[in-house]
Amino acid sequence: MKLSNKRMNGFTLAEVLITLGIIGVVAAMTMPTLMNSTQGAQYKAAYKKALSAISQGVTLNVALDGSSFADAVAGTGIDTDKDTENTVAGILNARMNVVNPSDTLGYTITDDNSMLPADDSAADTYLFFNDGSMFAFKSSSANCTVEAAGGADVNVCEGYIDVNGAKGPNKVVACDTGDNAVETAKDTYTDGVKTDAESCTVSNPTDIYPVFFYDQTITPSTNAAKAVLYGK
C-alpha cells in the first residue's frame, strides 16, 4: 500500500503576522476618521434636538402663560425652583428640565474664529439641561423679537448651545471652506435657511453652536451652524 505524499495547503506564521500587521496599519489610519465622523453625527443630532427642545419650551410657555422671548425682561432668573420670573432663564426654567442653572460657565471654550457673539462676553447665564446640553446667553436679553422684517423694532437676542455641556471638545463650530461669518441679527430671519450656508462646508461638526433667539424661535446665527443644521 503506497502512502499519499500530498502537501497540506495553509499559511505560514510569517504570512499571518505580515497580514495582521497590514490590518493594524490600515486600522490605525482609518479609525480616527471613522470616530470623528461618528462623533460629528452625534453632535449634529444633539444640536437639532436642543434647538427643538428650547423652541418647544418657549412655545409651551406661550400656551400656558402667554409669554415668549418677546416678552422677556432682563434679569438672571436662575433660581433652582420652577419660578415664574419672566426672564429668558425663567421662561425656560419653568418649562424645561433645567438641572443646573448657573452664572458661571466653569470651562474654557475654543473659539479660533471668534464666532461667538461679543466673544468672551457672549453670555453670563448658563442653563444645563438633563440631557447634558447647555444654553448660554446674556442676562440682559429682553424683548427678543422681530416685529417687522428689516424694521426698527428688530431686537434679536444672541447666545449659544453646547450640545454636551462641560464635556469636551468645547469648540465652536466653524466652516472648513466658505464664508465663516456671523450673520447680522436683522437679516437672519430673511435669508436664514440655506442662502449663506451653501458656501460653507463643515466636515467635522463640534459641540458649540452660536444662535439667535426671538419670539418663539431659536435659529443658528453663523454660516457654520446653519450648514450643520440644514446640510445633508
PDB file of C-alpha atoms in Angstrom:
ATOM      1  CA  MET A   1       0.000   0.000   0.000  1.00  0.00           C
ATOM      2  CA  LYS A   2       1.520   3.332  -1.111  1.00  0.00           C
ATOM      3  CA  LEU A   3       1.096   6.376   1.230  1.00  0.00           C
ATOM      4  CA  SER A   4      -0.020   9.659  -0.304  1.00  0.00           C
ATOM      5  CA  ASN A   5       2.605  12.383  -0.332  1.00  0.00           C
ATOM      6  CA  LYS A   6       0.045  15.196  -0.828  1.00  0.00           C
ATOM      7  CA  ARG A   7       1.127  18.518   0.678  1.00  0.00           C
ATOM      8  CA  MET A   8      -1.280  20.285   3.089  1.00  0.00           C
ATOM      9  CA  ASN A   9      -2.021  23.889   1.959  1.00  0.00           C
ATOM     10  CA  GLY A  10      -2.015  26.732   4.546  1.00  0.00           C
ATOM     11  CA  PHE A  11      -0.429  29.987   5.709  1.00  0.00           C
ATOM     12  CA  THR A  12       2.932  30.183   7.326  1.00  0.00           C
ATOM     13  CA  LEU A  13       3.405  32.033  10.604  1.00  0.00           C
ATOM     14  CA  ALA A  14       5.283  34.786   8.810  1.00  0.00           C
ATOM     15  CA  GLU A  15       2.416  35.319   6.354  1.00  0.00           C
ATOM     16  CA  VAL A  16      -0.119  35.534   9.184  1.00  0.00           C
ATOM     17  CA  LEU A  17       1.996  38.076  11.072  1.00  0.00           C
ATOM     18  CA  ILE A  18       2.503  40.214   7.965  1.00  0.00           C
ATOM     19  CA  THR A  19      -1.260  40.207   7.260  1.00  0.00           C
ATOM     20  CA  LEU A  20      -2.069  41.176  10.830  1.00  0.00           C
ATOM     21  CA  GLY A  21       0.492  43.962  10.626  1.00  0.00           C
ATOM     22  CA  ILE A  22      -1.095  45.363   7.466  1.00  0.00           C
ATOM     23  CA  ILE A  23      -4.565  45.220   9.044  1.00  0.00           C
ATOM     24  CA  GLY A  24      -3.211  47.049  12.094  1.00  0.00           C
ATOM     25  CA  VAL A  25      -1.694  49.838   9.988  1.00  0.00           C
ATOM     26  CA  VAL A  26      -4.889  50.298   7.970  1.00  0.00           C
ATOM     27  CA  ALA A  27      -6.977  50.353  11.159  1.00  0.00           C
ATOM     28  CA  ALA A  28      -4.689  52.933  12.752  1.00  0.00           C
ATOM     29  CA  MET A  29      -5.083  55.165   9.697  1.00  0.00           C
ATOM     30  CA  THR A  30      -8.864  54.886   9.322  1.00  0.00           C
ATOM     31  CA  MET A  31     -10.154  54.640  12.908  1.00  0.00           C
ATOM     32  CA  PRO A  32      -9.623  58.324  13.854  1.00  0.00           C
ATOM     33  CA  THR A  33     -11.551  59.455  10.765  1.00  0.00           C
ATOM     34  CA  LEU A  34     -14.328  56.977  11.486  1.00  0.00           C
ATOM     35  CA  MET A  35     -14.530  58.047  15.126  1.00  0.00           C
ATOM     36  CA  ASN A  36     -14.621  61.738  14.201  1.00  0.00           C
ATOM     37  CA  SER A  37     -17.384  61.080  11.689  1.00  0.00           C
ATOM     38  CA  THR A  38     -19.441  59.176  14.271  1.00  0.00           C
ATOM     39  CA  GLN A  39     -18.896  61.848  16.924  1.00  0.00           C
ATOM     40  CA  GLY A  40     -19.768  64.599  14.437  1.00  0.00           C
ATOM     41  CA  ALA A  41     -23.045  62.858  13.625  1.00  0.00           C
ATOM     42  CA  GLN A  42     -23.824  62.675  17.342  1.00  0.00           C
ATOM     43  CA  TYR A  43     -23.130  66.399  17.789  1.00  0.00           C
ATOM     44  CA  LYS A  44     -25.349  67.216  14.798  1.00  0.00           C
ATOM     45  CA  ALA A  45     -28.238  65.137  16.173  1.00  0.00           C
ATOM     46  CA  ALA A  46     -27.853  66.656  19.650  1.00  0.00           C
ATOM     47  CA  TYR A  47     -27.776  70.158  18.151  1.00  0.00           C
ATOM     48  CA  LYS A  48     -31.055  69.616  16.306  1.00  0.00           C
ATOM     49  CA  LYS A  49     -32.586  68.131  19.451  1.00  0.00           C
ATOM     50  CA  ALA A  50     -31.504  71.115  21.575  1.00  0.00           C
ATOM     51  CA  LEU A  51     -32.954  73.641  19.118  1.00  0.00           C
ATOM     52  CA  SER A  52     -36.230  71.725  19.054  1.00  0.00           C
ATOM     53  CA  ALA A  53     -36.403  71.352  22.845  1.00  0.00           C
ATOM     54  CA  ILE A  54     -35.829  75.061  23.518  1.00  0.00           C
ATOM     55  CA  SER A  55     -38.359  76.047  20.858  1.00  0.00           C
ATOM     56  CA  GLN A  56     -40.925  73.669  22.336  1.00  0.00           C
ATOM     57  CA  GLY A  57     -40.220  75.019  25.818  1.00  0.00           C
ATOM     58  CA  VAL A  58     -40.954  78.622  24.890  1.00  0.00           C
ATOM     59  CA  THR A  59     -43.971  77.561  22.786  1.00  0.00           C
ATOM     60  CA  LEU A  60     -45.354  75.735  25.807  1.00  0.00           C
ATOM     61  CA  ASN A  61     -44.838  78.850  27.895  1.00  0.00           C
ATOM     62  CA  VAL A  62     -46.794  80.872  25.344  1.00  0.00           C
ATOM     63  CA  ALA A  63     -49.641  78.381  25.574  1.00  0.00           C
ATOM     64  CA  LEU A  64     -49.705  78.288  29.377  1.00  0.00           C
ATOM     65  CA  ASP A  65     -48.538  81.754  30.425  1.00  0.00           C
ATOM     66  CA  GLY A  66     -48.874  83.797  27.247  1.00  0.00           C
ATOM     67  CA  SER A  67     -45.260  84.976  27.155  1.00  0.00           C
ATOM     68  CA  SER A  68     -42.430  84.273  24.715  1.00  0.00           C
ATOM     69  CA  PHE A  69     -38.882  85.597  24.264  1.00  0.00           C
ATOM     70  CA  ALA A  70     -40.505  88.791  23.006  1.00  0.00           C
ATOM     71  CA  ASP A  71     -41.981  89.385  26.473  1.00  0.00           C
ATOM     72  CA  ALA A  72     -38.832  88.573  28.426  1.00  0.00           C
ATOM     73  CA  VAL A  73     -37.403  91.113  30.849  1.00  0.00           C
ATOM     74  CA  ALA A  74     -33.764  91.491  31.837  1.00  0.00           C
ATOM     75  CA  GLY A  75     -32.578  89.513  34.853  1.00  0.00           C
ATOM     76  CA  THR A  76     -30.880  86.288  35.885  1.00  0.00           C
ATOM     77  CA  GLY A  77     -33.892  84.087  36.651  1.00  0.00           C
ATOM     78  CA  ILE A  78     -31.673  81.146  37.610  1.00  0.00           C
ATOM     79  CA  ASP A  79     -33.394  80.062  40.813  1.00  0.00           C
ATOM     80  CA  THR A  80     -33.415  76.292  41.209  1.00  0.00           C
ATOM     81  CA  ASP A  81     -37.152  76.174  41.799  1.00  0.00           C
ATOM     82  CA  LYS A  82     -39.569  76.397  38.864  1.00  0.00           C
ATOM     83  CA  ASP A  83     -40.221  80.085  39.275  1.00  0.00           C
ATOM     84  CA  THR A  84     -42.414  82.184  37.018  1.00  0.00           C
ATOM     85  CA  GLU A  85     -39.964  85.043  36.631  1.00  0.00           C
ATOM     86  CA  ASN A  86     -40.433  86.384  33.118  1.00  0.00           C
ATOM     87  CA  THR A  87     -36.782  86.407  32.104  1.00  0.00           C
ATOM     88  CA  VAL A  88     -35.367  84.198  29.353  1.00  0.00           C
ATOM     89  CA  ALA A  89     -33.974  81.890  32.039  1.00  0.00           C
ATOM     90  CA  GLY A  90     -37.219  81.967  34.000  1.00  0.00           C
ATOM     91  CA  ILE A  91     -39.326  81.065  30.942  1.00  0.00           C
ATOM     92  CA  LEU A  92     -37.165  78.056  30.097  1.00  0.00           C
ATOM     93  CA  ASN A  93     -36.626  77.042  33.707  1.00  0.00           C
ATOM     94  CA  ALA A  94     -40.372  76.800  34.161  1.00  0.00           C
ATOM     95  CA  ARG A  95     -40.962  74.582  31.112  1.00  0.00           C
ATOM     96  CA  MET A  96     -37.803  72.514  30.683  1.00  0.00           C
ATOM     97  CA  ASN A  97     -35.746  70.116  32.784  1.00  0.00           C
ATOM     98  CA  VAL A  98     -33.053  72.535  33.934  1.00  0.00           C
ATOM     99  CA  VAL A  99     -30.773  70.691  36.333  1.00  0.00           C
ATOM    100  CA  ASN A 100     -28.107  73.307  36.951  1.00  0.00           C
ATOM    101  CA  PRO A 101     -28.810  76.962  36.214  1.00  0.00           C
ATOM    102  CA  SER A 102     -25.652  78.972  36.814  1.00  0.00           C
ATOM    103  CA  ASP A 103     -23.998  82.343  36.315  1.00  0.00           C
ATOM    104  CA  THR A 104     -20.585  80.674  35.899  1.00  0.00           C
ATOM    105  CA  LEU A 105     -19.544  78.558  32.926  1.00  0.00           C
ATOM    106  CA  GLY A 106     -16.720  76.686  34.598  1.00  0.00           C
ATOM    107  CA  TYR A 107     -14.772  75.623  31.494  1.00  0.00           C
ATOM    108  CA  THR A 108     -12.845  77.168  28.620  1.00  0.00           C
ATOM    109  CA  ILE A 109     -14.223  77.447  25.082  1.00  0.00           C
ATOM    110  CA  THR A 110     -12.055  77.203  21.978  1.00  0.00           C
ATOM    111  CA  ASP A 111     -13.231  79.832  19.506  1.00  0.00           C
ATOM    112  CA  ASP A 112     -10.433  80.297  16.979  1.00  0.00           C
ATOM    113  CA  ASN A 113     -12.646  82.181  14.561  1.00  0.00           C
ATOM    114  CA  SER A 114     -14.393  84.487  17.073  1.00  0.00           C
ATOM    115  CA  MET A 115     -17.792  83.125  16.110  1.00  0.00           C
ATOM    116  CA  LEU A 116     -19.422  83.626  19.484  1.00  0.00           C
ATOM    117  CA  PRO A 117     -21.370  86.881  19.844  1.00  0.00           C
ATOM    118  CA  ALA A 118     -19.217  89.508  21.536  1.00  0.00           C
ATOM    119  CA  ASP A 119     -16.534  86.859  22.080  1.00  0.00           C
ATOM    120  CA  ASP A 120     -15.683  86.488  25.797  1.00  0.00           C
ATOM    121  CA  SER A 121     -18.755  88.440  26.902  1.00  0.00           C
ATOM    122  CA  ALA A 122     -21.056  86.170  24.898  1.00  0.00           C
ATOM    123  CA  ALA A 123     -23.004  85.040  27.967  1.00  0.00           C
ATOM    124  CA  ASP A 124     -23.353  85.253  31.719  1.00  0.00           C
ATOM    125  CA  THR A 125     -26.256  82.845  32.257  1.00  0.00           C
ATOM    126  CA  TYR A 126     -25.960  79.097  31.644  1.00  0.00           C
ATOM    127  CA  LEU A 127     -28.827  76.607  31.730  1.00  0.00           C
ATOM    128  CA  PHE A 128     -27.712  72.978  31.865  1.00  0.00           C
ATOM    129  CA  PHE A 129     -30.454  70.508  30.890  1.00  0.00           C
ATOM    130  CA  ASN A 130     -30.959  66.918  31.980  1.00  0.00           C
ATOM    131  CA  ASP A 131     -29.910  65.567  28.573  1.00  0.00           C
ATOM    132  CA  GLY A 132     -26.441  67.077  29.049  1.00  0.00           C
ATOM    133  CA  SER A 133     -26.869  70.085  26.759  1.00  0.00           C
ATOM    134  CA  MET A 134     -26.451  73.732  27.779  1.00  0.00           C
ATOM    135  CA  PHE A 135     -27.943  77.032  26.593  1.00  0.00           C
ATOM    136  CA  ALA A 136     -25.949  80.216  27.292  1.00  0.00           C
ATOM    137  CA  PHE A 137     -26.991  83.853  26.888  1.00  0.00           C
ATOM    138  CA  LYS A 138     -26.775  87.293  28.474  1.00  0.00           C
ATOM    139  CA  SER A 139     -28.973  88.037  31.490  1.00  0.00           C
ATOM    140  CA  SER A 140     -29.675  91.396  29.843  1.00  0.00           C
ATOM    141  CA  SER A 141     -31.542  89.639  26.996  1.00  0.00           C
ATOM    142  CA  ALA A 142     -35.022  91.169  26.893  1.00  0.00           C
ATOM    143  CA  ASN A 143     -37.857  91.830  24.442  1.00  0.00           C
ATOM    144  CA  CYS A 144     -36.238  89.477  21.933  1.00  0.00           C
ATOM    145  CA  THR A 145     -38.466  89.946  18.914  1.00  0.00           C
ATOM    146  CA  VAL A 146     -38.828  90.515  15.201  1.00  0.00           C
ATOM    147  CA  GLU A 147     -41.967  92.541  14.687  1.00  0.00           C
ATOM    148  CA  ALA A 148     -41.329  93.550  11.100  1.00  0.00           C
ATOM    149  CA  ALA A 149     -38.759  92.203   8.642  1.00  0.00           C
ATOM    150  CA  GLY A 150     -35.934  94.723   8.427  1.00  0.00           C
ATOM    151  CA  GLY A 151     -37.785  97.167  10.653  1.00  0.00           C
ATOM    152  CA  ALA A 152     -36.574  99.256  13.546  1.00  0.00           C
ATOM    153  CA  ASP A 153     -38.310  97.012  16.055  1.00  0.00           C
ATOM    154  CA  VAL A 154     -35.956  94.100  15.394  1.00  0.00           C
ATOM    155  CA  ASN A 155     -34.336  93.038  18.659  1.00  0.00           C
ATOM    156  CA  VAL A 156     -32.910  89.595  18.076  1.00  0.00           C
ATOM    157  CA  CYS A 157     -31.008  88.181  21.076  1.00  0.00           C
ATOM    158  CA  GLU A 158     -27.818  86.139  20.895  1.00  0.00           C
ATOM    159  CA  GLY A 159     -26.414  83.128  22.691  1.00  0.00           C
ATOM    160  CA  TYR A 160     -25.029  79.678  22.035  1.00  0.00           C
ATOM    161  CA  ILE A 161     -25.750  75.991  22.604  1.00  0.00           C
ATOM    162  CA  ASP A 162     -23.203  73.481  23.866  1.00  0.00           C
ATOM    163  CA  VAL A 163     -24.708  70.109  22.985  1.00  0.00           C
ATOM    164  CA  ASN A 164     -22.746  68.151  25.597  1.00  0.00           C
ATOM    165  CA  GLY A 165     -22.247  70.713  28.343  1.00  0.00           C
ATOM    166  CA  ALA A 166     -18.896  70.720  30.137  1.00  0.00           C
ATOM    167  CA  LYS A 167     -17.681  67.666  28.241  1.00  0.00           C
ATOM    168  CA  GLY A 168     -15.086  68.418  25.536  1.00  0.00           C
ATOM    169  CA  PRO A 169     -14.058  69.406  22.991  1.00  0.00           C
ATOM    170  CA  ASN A 170     -15.898  72.673  23.899  1.00  0.00           C
ATOM    171  CA  LYS A 171     -15.108  74.091  20.470  1.00  0.00           C
ATOM    172  CA  VAL A 172     -17.224  76.473  18.400  1.00  0.00           C
ATOM    173  CA  VAL A 173     -18.299  75.025  15.053  1.00  0.00           C
ATOM    174  CA  ALA A 174     -16.551  76.586  12.049  1.00  0.00           C
ATOM    175  CA  CYS A 175     -16.502  76.230   8.261  1.00  0.00           C
ATOM    176  CA  ASP A 176     -13.778  74.128   6.629  1.00  0.00           C
ATOM    177  CA  THR A 177     -14.295  76.119   3.435  1.00  0.00           C
ATOM    178  CA  GLY A 178     -16.530  79.047   2.577  1.00  0.00           C
ATOM    179  CA  ASP A 179     -17.675  82.127   4.440  1.00  0.00           C
ATOM    180  CA  ASN A 180     -17.337  81.704   8.184  1.00  0.00           C
ATOM    181  CA  ALA A 181     -19.091  84.970   9.038  1.00  0.00           C
ATOM    182  CA  VAL A 182     -21.574  85.703  11.782  1.00  0.00           C
ATOM    183  CA  GLU A 183     -24.974  86.675  10.478  1.00  0.00           C
ATOM    184  CA  THR A 184     -26.412  90.078  11.286  1.00  0.00           C
ATOM    185  CA  ALA A 185     -29.385  89.903  13.596  1.00  0.00           C
ATOM    186  CA  LYS A 186     -31.674  91.818  11.245  1.00  0.00           C
ATOM    187  CA  ASP A 187     -31.006  89.509   8.304  1.00  0.00           C
ATOM    188  CA  THR A 188     -31.031  86.096   9.919  1.00  0.00           C
ATOM    189  CA  TYR A 189     -34.763  85.540   9.630  1.00  0.00           C
ATOM    190  CA  THR A 190     -34.995  86.685   5.984  1.00  0.00           C
ATOM    191  CA  ASP A 191     -32.184  84.582   4.490  1.00  0.00           C
ATOM    192  CA  GLY A 192     -31.947  82.252   7.428  1.00  0.00           C
ATOM    193  CA  VAL A 193     -32.467  78.822   5.906  1.00  0.00           C
ATOM    194  CA  LYS A 194     -29.811  77.934   3.353  1.00  0.00           C
ATOM    195  CA  THR A 195     -28.741  81.024   1.437  1.00  0.00           C
ATOM    196  CA  ASP A 196     -25.457  81.905   3.126  1.00  0.00           C
ATOM    197  CA  ALA A 197     -24.737  78.406   4.392  1.00  0.00           C
ATOM    198  CA  GLU A 198     -24.386  76.986   0.879  1.00  0.00           C
ATOM    199  CA  SER A 199     -20.795  78.248   0.576  1.00  0.00           C
ATOM    200  CA  CYS A 200     -19.810  76.733   3.929  1.00  0.00           C
ATOM    201  CA  THR A 201     -18.734  73.133   4.431  1.00  0.00           C
ATOM    202  CA  VAL A 202     -18.323  71.514   7.840  1.00  0.00           C
ATOM    203  CA  SER A 203     -16.797  68.049   7.649  1.00  0.00           C
ATOM    204  CA  ASN A 204     -16.295  67.647  11.381  1.00  0.00           C
ATOM    205  CA  PRO A 205     -19.070  69.247  13.478  1.00  0.00           C
ATOM    206  CA  THR A 206     -18.063  70.230  17.006  1.00  0.00           C
ATOM    207  CA  ASP A 207     -20.179  70.785  20.115  1.00  0.00           C
ATOM    208  CA  ILE A 208     -20.827  74.567  20.367  1.00  0.00           C
ATOM    209  CA  TYR A 209     -23.299  76.420  18.103  1.00  0.00           C
ATOM    210  CA  PRO A 210     -23.999  80.193  18.159  1.00  0.00           C
ATOM    211  CA  VAL A 211     -27.705  81.047  17.888  1.00  0.00           C
ATOM    212  CA  PHE A 212     -30.193  83.887  17.651  1.00  0.00           C
ATOM    213  CA  PHE A 213     -33.457  83.671  19.592  1.00  0.00           C
ATOM    214  CA  TYR A 214     -36.578  85.790  19.327  1.00  0.00           C
ATOM    215  CA  ASP A 215     -40.355  85.433  19.724  1.00  0.00           C
ATOM    216  CA  GLN A 216     -40.906  81.638  19.726  1.00  0.00           C
ATOM    217  CA  THR A 217     -37.879  80.916  17.548  1.00  0.00           C
ATOM    218  CA  ILE A 218     -34.280  79.826  18.064  1.00  0.00           C
ATOM    219  CA  THR A 219     -32.089  79.615  14.968  1.00  0.00           C
ATOM    220  CA  PRO A 220     -28.391  79.325  14.029  1.00  0.00           C
ATOM    221  CA  SER A 221     -26.529  82.620  13.811  1.00  0.00           C
ATOM    222  CA  THR A 222     -23.428  81.629  11.838  1.00  0.00           C
ATOM    223  CA  ASN A 223     -22.959  80.053   8.439  1.00  0.00           C
ATOM    224  CA  ALA A 224     -21.231  77.059  10.016  1.00  0.00           C
ATOM    225  CA  ALA A 225     -24.117  76.489  12.431  1.00  0.00           C
ATOM    226  CA  LYS A 226     -26.546  76.774   9.507  1.00  0.00           C
ATOM    227  CA  ALA A 227     -24.531  74.372   7.390  1.00  0.00           C
ATOM    228  CA  VAL A 228     -24.613  71.705  10.101  1.00  0.00           C
ATOM    229  CA  LEU A 229     -28.342  72.148  10.703  1.00  0.00           C
ATOM    230  CA  TYR A 230     -29.502  72.267   7.094  1.00  0.00           C
ATOM    231  CA  GLY A 231     -26.781  70.233   5.401  1.00  0.00           C
ATOM    232  CA  LYS A 232     -27.017  66.585   4.434  1.00  0.00           C
TER     233      LYS A 232
END
